[in-house]
């Protein structure tokens, strides 16, 4: 199977982009960094589907398409369903020998935002994972419905202000915790589940390659800072991702076969979560004296989660 | 759907209407449509560099978002160490890299977000943001000197 070399960044940069510019994603959007990296880490033919969301509306603005591969958009929730249907069809046609090139390797990938993965497309994704199709689902997690004006989703962390969970005199923003989608997907018994971040390009590219290579349903959650709704300067996208991984708000790890957990990145100096929260406008209100307890709660949750991940890694079960 | 026989690059810098797109109205579009990214055979696309490809008029490569920009990144080849950080993190596929070397910026696709400048590790930076209307030579002549490490007292 043809997979391009990723020994170092120079080697990686010899790949020819299959995701074109002049899409209409915001300047500094991390979605396209993640998509480009996925398409550059393999030479195989790709069949991609996308849920409705920023990525879909921005890369297929009639009459233009930014995709140099097969790409389909249908409903808000159906990326997993559509791509598994294509995969089943490909399997049958391969068996019958009716494909133009029977030996050409094809990989099936679905992209979804956090709204369509955590909430609206959850049932369809769960079904596709259970049916065991050979595909990779990548969630571009920007923690809100950014395409429609930044409403809260079940990926929005506690304390963040969104257009439907506004911070003000009676509220500190969203009151509910973020759903642990990685654990839920691992509980499906998927062969490869991971949480990755674009600032660690190598672990991300390796994770993508692993997911494409492994036969069976794979799920990858990627953090994708949203300059519009997280309210930071577009140039700071990578800085924000750095802060997210260094403060362990987004730990980078993988789970194999539903139980074997490996931590892929351990920060040398763990930053306090205030550094990450303070860099974004959506958490500004948490620094008022009356909301200090929310920051403490977030830090406590992060510490507990990191402890849990480390113990699970040690236990090797 | 009508046949858009536009060669790659022909409509760069033009809006869709200026470029001669006769867009269909909402009531004329049939359910489901296919946009072909390339003219002719597209099976070997992964092995072709952008300049070797036969982009169709539907491919957003032939469009431009240059008007989004307020500041533009300017590239100074004398300082560049070809680390390719800008290439891997450019959200708009606008960094032109060939044979492990950074060659320049595709100003038709760059939106001026400034991520490339932030991730540039050289001293002084080999990419800096300048106002859109600045001339390239003028920008390069104002390049800052190498910053010395601050001495510890």
Coordinates of C-alpha atoms in Angstrom, one line a residue:
Chain A
X1 CA 0.0 0.0 0.0
X2 CA 1.3 3.3 -1.0
X3 CA 1.8 5.7 1.9
X4 CA 4.0 8.7 1.5
X5 CA 7.0 9.2 3.7
X6 CA 6.8 11.4 6.8
X7 CA 10.3 11.1 8.2
X8 CA 10.5 14.8 8.4
X9 CA 8.7 17.9 7.3
X10 CA 10.9 18.4 4.2
X11 CA 10.1 15.0 3.0
X12 CA 6.4 15.5 3.8
X13 CA 6.3 18.8 1.8
X14 CA 7.1 17.0 -1.5
X15 CA 3.5 15.8 -1.5
X16 CA 1.2 17.4 -4.1
X17 CA -1.8 19.1 -2.4
X18 CA -5.2 17.6 -3.3
X19 CA -7.1 20.3 -1.3
X20 CA -7.1 23.5 -3.3
X21 CA -7.0 27.1 -2.0
X22 CA -9.7 29.7 -2.6
X23 CA -12.1 27.9 -0.4
X24 CA -14.1 30.3 1.8
X25 CA -13.1 29.1 5.2
X26 CA -12.1 32.0 7.6
X27 CA -8.5 33.1 7.4
X28 CA -6.6 31.1 10.0
X29 CA -9.1 28.3 10.2
X30 CA -7.7 25.0 11.4
X31 CA -10.1 22.9 9.5
X32 CA -8.2 23.2 6.3
X33 CA -4.9 22.4 8.0
X34 CA -6.3 19.1 9.2
X35 CA -7.9 18.2 5.9
X36 CA -4.7 19.1 3.9
X37 CA -2.7 16.9 6.3
X38 CA -5.0 14.0 5.8
X39 CA -4.9 14.2 2.1
X40 CA -1.1 14.6 2.0
X41 CA -0.4 11.6 4.2
X42 CA -1.5 9.1 1.6
X43 CA -1.1 8.4 -2.1
X44 CA -4.2 6.3 -2.3
X45 CA -7.4 7.3 -4.0
X46 CA -9.7 8.9 -1.5
X47 CA -13.5 8.9 -1.3
X48 CA -14.5 11.6 1.1
X49 CA -17.9 12.6 2.4
X50 CA -18.6 15.6 4.6
X51 CA -21.4 16.5 6.9
X52 CA -23.0 19.9 6.7
X53 CA -20.8 22.3 8.5
X54 CA -18.2 25.0 7.9
X55 CA -16.0 22.6 5.9
X56 CA -18.8 21.6 3.5
X57 CA -20.3 25.0 2.9
X58 CA -16.9 26.6 2.4
X59 CA -15.3 24.1 0.0
X60 CA -18.2 23.6 -2.4
X61 CA -19.4 27.1 -3.2
X62 CA -21.2 26.7 -6.5
X63 CA -19.7 26.6 -9.1
X64 CA -16.4 25.8 -7.4
X65 CA -15.1 22.8 -5.6
X66 CA -11.8 22.7 -3.6
X67 CA -11.5 18.9 -3.7
X68 CA -9.3 17.0 -6.1
X69 CA -10.7 13.7 -5.0
X70 CA -14.1 12.1 -5.0
X71 CA -16.2 14.1 -2.6
X72 CA -19.8 14.0 -1.7
X73 CA -22.0 16.1 0.6
X74 CA -25.5 15.0 1.5
X75 CA -27.3 15.7 4.8
X76 CA -26.2 17.2 8.2
X77 CA -25.9 13.8 9.8
X78 CA -25.1 11.4 6.9
X79 CA -21.4 11.6 6.2
X80 CA -20.8 8.3 8.0
X81 CA -23.7 6.6 6.3
X82 CA -22.9 7.9 2.8
X83 CA -19.2 6.8 3.0
X84 CA -20.1 3.4 4.4
X85 CA -22.6 2.9 1.5
X86 CA -19.8 3.8 -1.0
X87 CA -17.5 1.4 0.9
X88 CA -20.0 -1.5 0.7
X89 CA -20.5 -0.8 -3.0
X90 CA -16.8 -0.8 -3.6
X91 CA -16.4 -4.1 -1.8
X92 CA -19.1 -5.8 -3.9
X93 CA -17.8 -4.3 -7.2
X94 CA -14.3 -5.4 -6.3
X95 CA -15.5 -8.9 -5.7
X96 CA -17.4 -9.0 -9.0
X97 CA -14.4 -7.4 -10.8
X98 CA -16.5 -4.6 -12.3
X99 CA -14.2 -1.7 -11.2
X100 CA -12.1 0.2 -13.8
X101 CA -9.0 -0.6 -11.9
X102 CA -9.6 -3.5 -9.5
X103 CA -6.2 -3.2 -7.7
X104 CA -6.2 0.5 -7.0
X105 CA -6.3 1.1 -3.3
X106 CA -9.1 3.3 -2.1
X107 CA -9.6 4.8 1.3
X108 CA -12.9 6.0 2.6
X109 CA -13.0 9.1 4.9
X110 CA -15.8 11.0 6.4
X111 CA -15.5 14.5 7.9
X112 CA -17.8 16.0 10.4
X113 CA -17.8 19.0 12.6
X114 CA -18.5 18.6 16.3
X115 CA -22.1 19.5 16.0
X116 CA -22.7 16.8 13.4
X117 CA -20.5 14.3 15.3
X118 CA -21.4 14.8 18.9
X119 CA -25.1 15.7 18.4
X120 CA -26.9 15.5 15.1
X121 CA -25.0 12.7 13.3
X122 CA -24.3 10.7 16.4
X123 CA -26.8 7.9 15.8
X124 CA -25.7 7.5 12.2
X125 CA -22.0 7.5 13.2
X126 CA -22.7 5.0 16.0
X127 CA -24.5 2.7 13.5
X128 CA -21.7 2.9 11.0
X129 CA -19.1 2.1 13.7
X130 CA -21.1 -0.9 14.9
X131 CA -21.5 -2.3 11.3
X132 CA -17.8 -2.4 11.1
X133 CA -17.2 -0.8 7.7
X134 CA -13.7 0.0 6.6
X135 CA -13.7 3.8 6.9
X136 CA -12.2 6.6 8.9
X137 CA -14.3 9.3 10.5
X138 CA -12.6 12.5 11.4
X139 CA -14.3 15.0 13.7
X140 CA -13.1 18.6 13.3
X141 CA -13.9 19.7 16.9
X142 CA -14.3 23.5 17.2
X143 CA -16.6 23.1 20.1
X144 CA -19.7 24.9 18.7
X145 CA -22.0 25.2 15.7
X146 CA -19.6 27.7 14.1
X147 CA -21.3 27.6 10.7
X148 CA -24.7 28.9 12.0
X149 CA -23.4 31.5 14.4
X150 CA -21.8 29.7 17.3
X151 CA -24.6 27.9 19.1
X152 CA -23.7 25.6 21.9
X153 CA -23.1 21.9 21.1
X154 CA -22.4 19.0 23.4
X155 CA -18.7 19.5 22.6
X156 CA -18.7 23.0 24.1
X157 CA -16.8 22.9 27.4
X158 CA -18.2 24.2 30.6
X159 CA -17.9 28.0 31.1
X160 CA -17.7 29.0 27.4
X161 CA -20.0 31.6 26.2
X162 CA -21.9 30.8 23.0
X163 CA -24.8 32.5 21.2
X164 CA -27.3 30.2 22.9
X165 CA -25.5 29.9 26.3
X166 CA -24.5 33.5 26.9
X167 CA -22.5 34.6 29.8
X168 CA -24.0 37.5 31.7
X169 CA -25.2 38.6 35.1
X170 CA -27.1 35.3 35.7
X171 CA -24.9 32.8 33.9
X172 CA -21.3 32.0 33.4
X173 CA -21.9 30.5 29.9
X174 CA -22.5 26.8 29.3
X175 CA -23.2 24.9 32.5
X176 CA -22.8 21.4 31.2
X177 CA -19.5 19.5 30.7
X178 CA -18.2 18.4 27.4
X179 CA -19.1 14.9 26.1
X180 CA -16.2 12.4 26.0
X181 CA -16.7 11.3 22.4
X182 CA -13.3 9.5 22.3
X183 CA -14.4 7.2 25.1
X184 CA -17.8 6.6 23.5
X185 CA -16.3 5.6 20.2
X186 CA -13.7 3.4 21.9
X187 CA -16.6 1.7 23.7
X188 CA -17.9 0.7 20.2
X189 CA -14.8 -1.6 20.1
X190 CA -13.4 0.3 17.1
X191 CA -9.9 -0.8 16.2
X192 CA -8.4 2.7 16.3
X193 CA -9.7 5.7 18.1
X194 CA -7.6 8.8 18.7
X195 CA -7.6 12.4 19.7
X196 CA -5.0 14.5 17.8
X197 CA -4.1 18.1 17.3
X198 CA -2.7 19.9 14.2
X199 CA 0.2 21.6 16.0
X200 CA 1.8 18.1 16.5
X201 CA 1.8 17.5 12.8
X202 CA 3.8 14.3 13.0
X203 CA 1.7 12.5 15.5
X204 CA -1.4 13.7 13.6
X205 CA 0.0 12.4 10.2
X206 CA 1.0 9.1 11.8
X207 CA -2.4 8.8 13.4
X208 CA -4.2 9.4 10.1
X209 CA -2.0 6.9 8.3
X210 CA -2.7 4.3 11.0
X211 CA -6.4 4.9 10.7
X212 CA -6.4 4.6 7.0
X213 CA -4.3 1.5 7.1
X214 CA -6.2 -0.3 9.7
X215 CA -9.2 -2.3 8.4
X216 CA -12.4 -1.4 10.2
X217 CA -14.1 1.7 11.5
X218 CA -11.6 4.3 12.9
X219 CA -12.5 7.5 14.6
X220 CA -10.3 10.5 15.1
X221 CA -11.2 13.6 17.1
X222 CA -9.1 16.6 16.2
X223 CA -9.0 20.0 17.9
X224 CA -9.7 22.8 15.5
X225 CA -9.5 26.3 17.0
X226 CA -12.2 28.5 15.6
X227 CA -11.0 32.1 15.3
X228 CA -14.5 33.5 14.9
X229 CA -16.2 31.9 17.8
X230 CA -13.3 31.3 20.2
X231 CA -12.5 35.0 19.5
X232 CA -8.8 35.2 19.0
X233 CA -6.6 36.7 16.3
X234 CA -6.4 34.4 13.1
X235 CA -2.6 34.3 13.3
X236 CA -2.8 32.6 16.7
X237 CA -4.4 29.3 15.5
X238 CA -1.3 27.2 16.1
X239 CA -0.6 29.0 19.4
X240 CA -4.0 28.2 20.6
X241 CA -3.6 24.5 19.6
X242 CA -0.2 24.6 21.5
X243 CA -1.9 26.0 24.6
X244 CA -4.7 23.4 24.3
X245 CA -2.2 20.5 24.2
X246 CA 0.3 21.9 26.7
X247 CA -2.5 22.6 29.3
X248 CA -3.9 19.1 28.7
X249 CA -7.3 20.6 27.8
X250 CA -6.8 18.4 24.7
X251 CA -4.6 15.5 25.6
X252 CA -3.3 13.6 22.6
X253 CA -3.8 9.9 22.8
X254 CA -5.0 6.8 21.0
X255 CA -7.0 3.8 22.0
X256 CA -6.5 0.5 20.1
X257 CA -9.2 -2.1 19.9
X258 CA -11.3 -0.3 22.5
X259 CA -8.9 -0.8 25.5
X260 CA -5.2 -0.3 24.8
X261 CA -4.5 3.3 25.5
X262 CA -1.3 5.1 24.5
X263 CA -0.6 8.7 25.3
X264 CA 1.1 10.2 22.2
X265 CA 2.3 13.5 23.7
X266 CA 3.4 14.4 27.2
X267 CA 4.0 18.1 27.8
X268 CA 7.3 18.8 29.6
X269 CA 5.8 21.6 31.6
X270 CA 2.1 21.4 32.0
X271 CA 0.6 24.9 31.7
X272 CA -2.2 26.0 34.0
X273 CA -5.5 26.1 32.2
X274 CA -5.7 29.9 32.8
X275 CA -3.2 30.3 30.0
X276 CA -5.4 28.5 27.5
X277 CA -8.7 30.2 28.7
X278 CA -7.1 33.7 28.9
X279 CA -6.1 33.5 25.2
X280 CA -9.7 33.3 24.1
X281 CA -12.5 35.9 24.2
X282 CA -15.2 33.3 24.9
X283 CA -13.7 32.7 28.4
X284 CA -13.1 36.3 29.3
X285 CA -16.0 36.4 31.9
X286 CA -14.4 33.5 33.8
X287 CA -11.7 35.8 35.1
X288 CA -14.2 37.9 37.1
X289 CA -14.0 37.2 40.8
X290 CA -17.5 35.6 41.0
X291 CA -16.6 33.0 38.3
X292 CA -13.3 31.9 39.7
X293 CA -14.8 28.6 40.8
X294 CA -15.5 27.6 37.2
X295 CA -11.8 27.8 36.4
X296 CA -11.0 25.7 39.4
X297 CA -13.6 23.2 38.3
X298 CA -12.1 23.1 34.8
X299 CA -8.6 22.6 36.2
X300 CA -9.8 19.9 38.5
X301 CA -11.5 18.0 35.7
X302 CA -8.4 18.3 33.5
X303 CA -6.2 16.9 36.3
X304 CA -8.6 14.0 37.0
X305 CA -8.8 13.2 33.3
X306 CA -5.0 13.2 32.9
X307 CA -4.6 11.0 35.9
X308 CA -7.2 8.6 34.5
X309 CA -5.5 8.5 31.1
X310 CA -2.1 7.8 32.7
X311 CA -3.5 5.0 34.9
X312 CA -5.3 3.5 31.9
X313 CA -2.1 3.6 29.9
X314 CA -0.2 1.9 32.8
X315 CA -2.8 -0.8 33.2
X316 CA -2.5 -1.9 29.6
X317 CA -6.0 -3.4 29.6
Chain B
X1 CA -25.4 21.9 -16.5
X2 CA -23.8 24.1 -19.0
X3 CA -20.3 23.5 -20.2
X4 CA -17.7 25.8 -18.5
X5 CA -14.7 25.6 -20.8
X6 CA -12.5 27.9 -18.8
X7 CA -8.8 27.2 -18.8
X8 CA -7.0 27.2 -15.5
X9 CA -5.9 30.7 -14.5
X10 CA -7.9 32.4 -17.1
X11 CA -10.4 33.8 -14.7
X12 CA -8.0 34.7 -11.9
X13 CA -8.6 38.1 -10.4
X14 CA -12.1 38.3 -11.9
X15 CA -15.4 37.8 -10.1
X16 CA -17.5 34.9 -11.3
X17 CA -19.8 37.1 -13.4
X18 CA -16.9 39.0 -15.0
X19 CA -15.3 35.6 -15.9
X20 CA -18.4 34.7 -18.0
X21 CA -20.0 32.3 -15.7
X22 CA -23.7 32.0 -16.7
X23 CA -25.0 30.8 -13.4
X24 CA -28.1 28.8 -13.2
X25 CA -31.0 30.0 -11.1
X26 CA -32.3 28.1 -8.1
X27 CA -35.3 26.8 -10.1
X28 CA -33.1 25.6 -13.0
X29 CA -30.7 23.4 -11.0
X30 CA -31.6 19.7 -11.0
X31 CA -31.3 17.8 -7.8
X32 CA -27.7 16.8 -7.2
X33 CA -24.9 18.1 -9.3
X34 CA -21.4 17.0 -10.2
X35 CA -18.5 19.4 -10.4
X36 CA -15.5 17.9 -12.2
X37 CA -12.3 19.2 -10.7
X38 CA -10.2 18.3 -13.7
X39 CA -10.5 18.2 -17.5
X40 CA -10.0 14.7 -18.8
X41 CA -8.4 11.9 -16.8
X42 CA -7.9 12.5 -13.1
X43 CA -6.6 9.2 -12.0
X44 CA -2.9 10.2 -11.6
X45 CA -3.5 13.5 -10.0
X46 CA -1.6 12.7 -6.8
X47 CA 1.6 12.4 -8.8
X48 CA 1.2 15.7 -10.6
X49 CA 2.3 19.1 -9.3
X50 CA -0.2 22.0 -9.5
X51 CA 1.4 23.4 -12.6
X52 CA 1.2 20.0 -14.4
X53 CA -2.5 19.5 -13.7
X54 CA -5.4 20.3 -16.1
X55 CA -7.7 22.1 -13.7
X56 CA -11.3 22.7 -14.9
X57 CA -13.1 25.9 -14.5
X58 CA -15.0 24.3 -11.6
X59 CA -11.9 23.9 -9.5
X60 CA -11.4 26.5 -6.8
X61 CA -7.7 26.6 -7.8
X62 CA -8.8 28.8 -10.7
X63 CA -10.6 31.2 -8.4
X64 CA -9.1 33.8 -6.1
X65 CA -9.7 35.2 -2.6
X66 CA -7.0 37.8 -2.9
X67 CA -9.5 40.5 -2.1
X68 CA -9.9 39.2 1.5
X69 CA -6.5 40.3 2.4
X70 CA -5.6 43.4 4.4
X71 CA -2.0 42.5 5.1
X72 CA 0.1 40.2 3.0
X73 CA 3.0 38.0 4.0
X74 CA 6.2 38.8 2.2
X75 CA 8.8 36.0 1.8
X76 CA 12.6 36.7 2.1
X77 CA 14.4 33.8 0.5
X78 CA 17.8 34.9 1.9
X79 CA 16.7 34.1 5.5
X80 CA 14.6 31.0 4.8
X81 CA 16.0 27.6 6.0
X82 CA 13.3 25.6 4.2
X83 CA 11.9 24.1 7.4
X84 CA 8.5 23.9 5.7
X85 CA 6.6 24.9 8.9
X86 CA 4.7 27.4 6.8
X87 CA 3.8 24.8 4.2
X88 CA 2.3 22.3 6.7
X89 CA 0.3 24.9 8.6
X90 CA -0.9 27.1 5.8
X91 CA -4.7 26.8 5.8
X92 CA -5.1 28.0 2.2
X93 CA -2.5 25.8 0.4
X94 CA -0.8 29.0 -0.5
X95 CA 2.8 28.2 0.2
X96 CA 4.5 27.0 -2.9
X97 CA 7.1 24.3 -2.1
X98 CA 8.9 22.2 -4.7
X99 CA 11.6 19.6 -4.1
X100 CA 11.9 20.4 -0.4
X101 CA 12.4 24.1 -1.1
X102 CA 10.1 27.0 -0.2
X103 CA 9.7 29.1 -3.4
X104 CA 7.1 31.7 -2.5
X105 CA 3.5 32.5 -1.8
X106 CA 0.4 32.0 -4.0
X107 CA -1.2 35.5 -3.6
X108 CA -4.3 34.3 -5.4
X109 CA -5.2 32.0 -2.6
X110 CA -3.6 33.6 0.4
X111 CA -6.1 35.3 2.8
X112 CA -3.4 37.0 4.9
X113 CA -4.2 35.2 8.2
X114 CA -0.5 35.4 9.3
X115 CA -0.2 31.8 10.5
X116 CA 2.9 31.4 8.4
X117 CA 4.6 34.4 10.0
X118 CA 3.8 33.1 13.5
X119 CA 5.3 29.6 12.9
X120 CA 8.4 30.8 11.1
X121 CA 11.4 29.8 13.3
X122 CA 14.2 31.9 11.7
X123 CA 15.8 35.0 13.2
X124 CA 14.8 37.4 11.8
X125 CA 11.7 35.8 10.4
X126 CA 11.8 34.9 6.7
X127 CA 8.1 35.8 6.4
X128 CA 6.7 39.1 7.6
X129 CA 3.3 40.8 7.2
X130 CA 3.2 44.0 5.2
X131 CA 0.3 46.2 4.1
X132 CA -1.3 44.9 0.9
X133 CA -0.3 47.9 -1.2
X134 CA 3.4 47.8 -0.3
X135 CA 5.8 47.0 -3.1
X136 CA 7.8 43.8 -2.8
X137 CA 11.2 45.5 -3.1
X138 CA 10.3 48.1 -0.6
X139 CA 9.2 45.5 1.9
X140 CA 12.4 43.5 1.4
X141 CA 14.5 46.6 1.9
X142 CA 12.9 47.2 5.3
X143 CA 13.7 43.7 6.6
X144 CA 14.8 43.8 10.3
X145 CA 18.3 42.8 11.4
X146 CA 19.0 39.7 13.3
X147 CA 17.9 40.1 16.9
X148 CA 20.6 39.3 19.4
X149 CA 19.8 37.3 22.5
X150 CA 19.2 39.6 25.4
X151 CA 22.1 39.4 27.7
X152 CA 21.4 38.2 31.2
X153 CA 22.2 40.6 33.9

